Each structure stands twice: as C-alpha cells, then as structure tokens.
Short mmCIF file of C-alpha atoms in Angstrom, two decimals:
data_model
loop_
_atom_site.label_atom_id
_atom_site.label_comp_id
_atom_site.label_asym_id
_atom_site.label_seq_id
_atom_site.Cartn_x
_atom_site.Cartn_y
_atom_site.Cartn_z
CA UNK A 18 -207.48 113.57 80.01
CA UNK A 19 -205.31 110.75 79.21
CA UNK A 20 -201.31 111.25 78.42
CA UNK A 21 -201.87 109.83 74.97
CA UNK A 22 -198.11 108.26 75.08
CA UNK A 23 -199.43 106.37 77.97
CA UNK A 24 -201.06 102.66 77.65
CA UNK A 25 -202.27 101.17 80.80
CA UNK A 26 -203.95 97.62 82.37
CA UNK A 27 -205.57 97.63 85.36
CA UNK A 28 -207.13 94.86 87.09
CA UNK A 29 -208.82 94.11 90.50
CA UNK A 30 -207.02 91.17 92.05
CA UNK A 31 -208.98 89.38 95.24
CA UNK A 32 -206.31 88.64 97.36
CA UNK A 33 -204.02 90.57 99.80
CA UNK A 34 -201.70 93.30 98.79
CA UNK A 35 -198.78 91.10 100.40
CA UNK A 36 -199.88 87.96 98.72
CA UNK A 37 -199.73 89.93 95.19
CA UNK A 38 -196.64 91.50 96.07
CA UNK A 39 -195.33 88.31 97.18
CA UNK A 40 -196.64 86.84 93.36
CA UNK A 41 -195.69 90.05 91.56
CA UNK A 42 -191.93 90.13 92.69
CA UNK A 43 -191.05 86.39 93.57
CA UNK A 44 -192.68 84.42 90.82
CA UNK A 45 -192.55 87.17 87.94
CA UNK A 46 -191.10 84.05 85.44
CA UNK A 47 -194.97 82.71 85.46
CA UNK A 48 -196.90 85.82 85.21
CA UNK A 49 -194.64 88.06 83.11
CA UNK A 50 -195.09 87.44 79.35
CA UNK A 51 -198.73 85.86 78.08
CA UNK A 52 -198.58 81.86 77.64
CA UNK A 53 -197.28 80.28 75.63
CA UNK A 54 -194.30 82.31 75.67
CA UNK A 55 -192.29 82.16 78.66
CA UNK A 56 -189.70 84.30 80.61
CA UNK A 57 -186.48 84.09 82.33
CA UNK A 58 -184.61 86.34 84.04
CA UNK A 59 -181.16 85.59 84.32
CA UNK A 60 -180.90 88.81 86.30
CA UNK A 61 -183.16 91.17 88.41
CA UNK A 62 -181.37 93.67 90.82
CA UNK A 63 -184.07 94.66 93.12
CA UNK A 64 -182.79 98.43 93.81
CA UNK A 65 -182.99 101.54 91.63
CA UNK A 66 -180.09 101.46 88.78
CA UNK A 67 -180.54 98.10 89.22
CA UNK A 68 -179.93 95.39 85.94
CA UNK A 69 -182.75 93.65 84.01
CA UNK A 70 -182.10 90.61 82.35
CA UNK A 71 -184.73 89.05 80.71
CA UNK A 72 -185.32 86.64 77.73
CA UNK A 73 -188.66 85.83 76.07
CA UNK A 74 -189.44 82.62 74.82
CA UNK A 75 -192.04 81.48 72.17
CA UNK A 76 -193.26 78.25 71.10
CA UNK A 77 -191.99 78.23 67.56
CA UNK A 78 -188.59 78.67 69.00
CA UNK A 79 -187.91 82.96 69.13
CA UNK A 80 -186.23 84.47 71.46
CA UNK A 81 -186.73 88.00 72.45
CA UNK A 82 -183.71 89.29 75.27
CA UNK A 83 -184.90 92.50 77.01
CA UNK A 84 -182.35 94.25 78.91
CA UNK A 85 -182.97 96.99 80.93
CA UNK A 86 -182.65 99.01 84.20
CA UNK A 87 -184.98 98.84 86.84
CA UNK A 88 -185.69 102.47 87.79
CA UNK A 89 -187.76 101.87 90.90
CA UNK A 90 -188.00 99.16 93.55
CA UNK A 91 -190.69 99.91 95.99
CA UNK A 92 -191.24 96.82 98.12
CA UNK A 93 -194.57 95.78 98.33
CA UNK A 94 -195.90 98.91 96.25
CA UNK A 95 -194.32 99.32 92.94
CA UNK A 96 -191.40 98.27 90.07
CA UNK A 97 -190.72 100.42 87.44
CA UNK A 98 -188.27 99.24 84.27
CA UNK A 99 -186.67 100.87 80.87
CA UNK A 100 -185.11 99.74 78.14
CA UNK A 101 -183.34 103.31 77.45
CA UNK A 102 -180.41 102.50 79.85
CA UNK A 103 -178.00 98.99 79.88
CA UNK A 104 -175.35 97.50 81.07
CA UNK A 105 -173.23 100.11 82.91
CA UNK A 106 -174.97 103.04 82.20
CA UNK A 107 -175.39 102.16 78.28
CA UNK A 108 -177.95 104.53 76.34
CA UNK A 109 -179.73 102.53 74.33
CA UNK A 110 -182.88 102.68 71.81
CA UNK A 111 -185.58 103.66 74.34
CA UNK A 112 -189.03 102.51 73.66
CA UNK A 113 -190.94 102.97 77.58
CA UNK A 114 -190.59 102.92 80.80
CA UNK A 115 -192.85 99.96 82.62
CA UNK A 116 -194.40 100.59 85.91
CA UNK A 117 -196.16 97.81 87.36
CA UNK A 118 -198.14 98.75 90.74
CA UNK A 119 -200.29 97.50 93.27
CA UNK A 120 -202.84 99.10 96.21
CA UNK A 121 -205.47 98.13 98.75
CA UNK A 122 -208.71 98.36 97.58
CA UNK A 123 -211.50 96.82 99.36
CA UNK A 124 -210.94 93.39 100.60
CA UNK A 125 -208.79 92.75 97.65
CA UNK A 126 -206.14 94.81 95.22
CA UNK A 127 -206.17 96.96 92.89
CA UNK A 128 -202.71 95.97 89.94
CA UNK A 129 -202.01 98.65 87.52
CA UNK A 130 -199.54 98.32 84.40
CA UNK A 131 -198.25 101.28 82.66
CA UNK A 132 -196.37 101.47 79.55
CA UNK A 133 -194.82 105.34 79.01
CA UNK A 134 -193.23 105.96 76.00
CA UNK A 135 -191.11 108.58 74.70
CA UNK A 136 -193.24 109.60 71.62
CA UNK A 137 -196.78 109.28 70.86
CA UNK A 138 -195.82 107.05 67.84
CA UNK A 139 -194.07 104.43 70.13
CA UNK A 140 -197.17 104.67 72.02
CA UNK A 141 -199.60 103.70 68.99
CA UNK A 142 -196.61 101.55 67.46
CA UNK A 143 -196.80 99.71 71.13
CA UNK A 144 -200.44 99.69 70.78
CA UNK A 145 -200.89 97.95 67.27
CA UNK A 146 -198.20 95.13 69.15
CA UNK A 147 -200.79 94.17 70.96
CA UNK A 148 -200.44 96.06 73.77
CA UNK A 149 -203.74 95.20 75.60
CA UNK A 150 -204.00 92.16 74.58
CA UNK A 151 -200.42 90.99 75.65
CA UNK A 152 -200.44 92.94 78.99
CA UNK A 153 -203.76 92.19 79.83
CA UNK A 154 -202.96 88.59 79.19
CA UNK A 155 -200.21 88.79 81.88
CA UNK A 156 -202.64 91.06 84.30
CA UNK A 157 -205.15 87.67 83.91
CA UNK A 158 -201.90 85.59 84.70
CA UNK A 159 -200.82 87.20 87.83
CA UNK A 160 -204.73 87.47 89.01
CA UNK A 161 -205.00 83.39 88.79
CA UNK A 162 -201.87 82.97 90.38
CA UNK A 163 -202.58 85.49 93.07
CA UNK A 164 -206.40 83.80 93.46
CA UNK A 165 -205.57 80.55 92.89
CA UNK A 166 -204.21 79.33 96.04
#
C-alpha cells in the first residue's frame, strides 16, 4: 500500500549508474526544474546539514528561490533535500522532503524521485501543482542527458 503523503517518479535510465550519478550531482542546473524554466544554485553543500540554494527561473520573468537543507548526501546512490530547515538551523514552513535516487538495474539504471510531505493535504496540494507532470518532466531531462552522449 502506498504512503498516501508520498508522490513518486521513477524512470529507467540506459546508461551507467556512475554516468547518472555523474549527471545527477554535477550538472543538476540542466536537469533540475522542467524547460523552460531554469535553475541555479548559488549554493549546494554536498554533506548532510548541508545548505541549498536554489532559484527557479521562468520565461515570463518569475523567480521562485528554494532554500533548503540537504539531509542526505550519498555519493553515487542518493540526495535527499527539505525545505523545513534554513539558514543556520532556521525552522521554516515545511512542505517535503525530496529524495532523488539511483540503482543498477540491468544494463542500465533505475532513477527514483520522491516527494514526502508532512500532511496528506500537502501531498494532494503538491499533486494538483503538477507534481507528475513537473517531476516527470525533469526525470525525461536527466534520462536525455544521461543517454545522450
């Protein structure tokens, strides 16, 4: 049974764990929000407690900040992020936590991307975004990028 304050994205990725690892965590500005918005990250602390520091751009000129905390760094497997801490250790309005994963399966990979939220109505509320579409935008992103060369 499904956690229903869970929304997830999964896709199968041919290419090497490494080489979507390498994709995932070093080129995250051209995967990471669905075109043609755009993100940059003035600052990603690659460590548990880390800072997250990352604006989103859209084509009619809005900007959307997301600060955060990266909760888990592990290299080549997994990243995990919320938006509940800032700063130094500043509580803030939570919404999720984002866990973005990767494993071997076959002669390819298998990415996952996990949105948990604190209440099922930030779940749905997430949902009715655009959830799928919008994640599953950036899943198709990553996969070209990872397949294309």
């Amino acid at each position: 049974m499904s956690d229903p304050k869970e929304l997830s994205i999964t896709r199968y990725i041919e290419a090497a764990p490494e080489k979507v690892w390498d994709v995932m965590s070093n080129r995250i500005e051209e995967w990471w929000c669905p075109r043609p918005w755009r993100a940059e990250f003035a600052n990603l602390d690659r460590r548990p407690g880390g800072t997250s520091n990352c604006t989103m751009y859209g084509p009619e000129g809005e900007v959307h900040p997301h600060d955060g905390m990266v909760l888990a760094w592990d290299e080549g497997k997994r990243f995990a992020f919320t938006d509940a801490i800032v700063g130094d250790l500043e509580p803030a309005g939570p919404f999720m936590v984002g866990i973005w994963s990767i494993e071997p399966e076959g002669s390819g990979t298998r990415y996952t991307a996990k949105a948990r939220h604190w209440t099922e109505e930030d779940s749905k509320r997430h949902a009715d975004m655009g959830f799928e579409p919008g994640w599953g935008a950036c899943a198709d992103q990553l996969k070209e990028l990872c397949e294309g060369g």
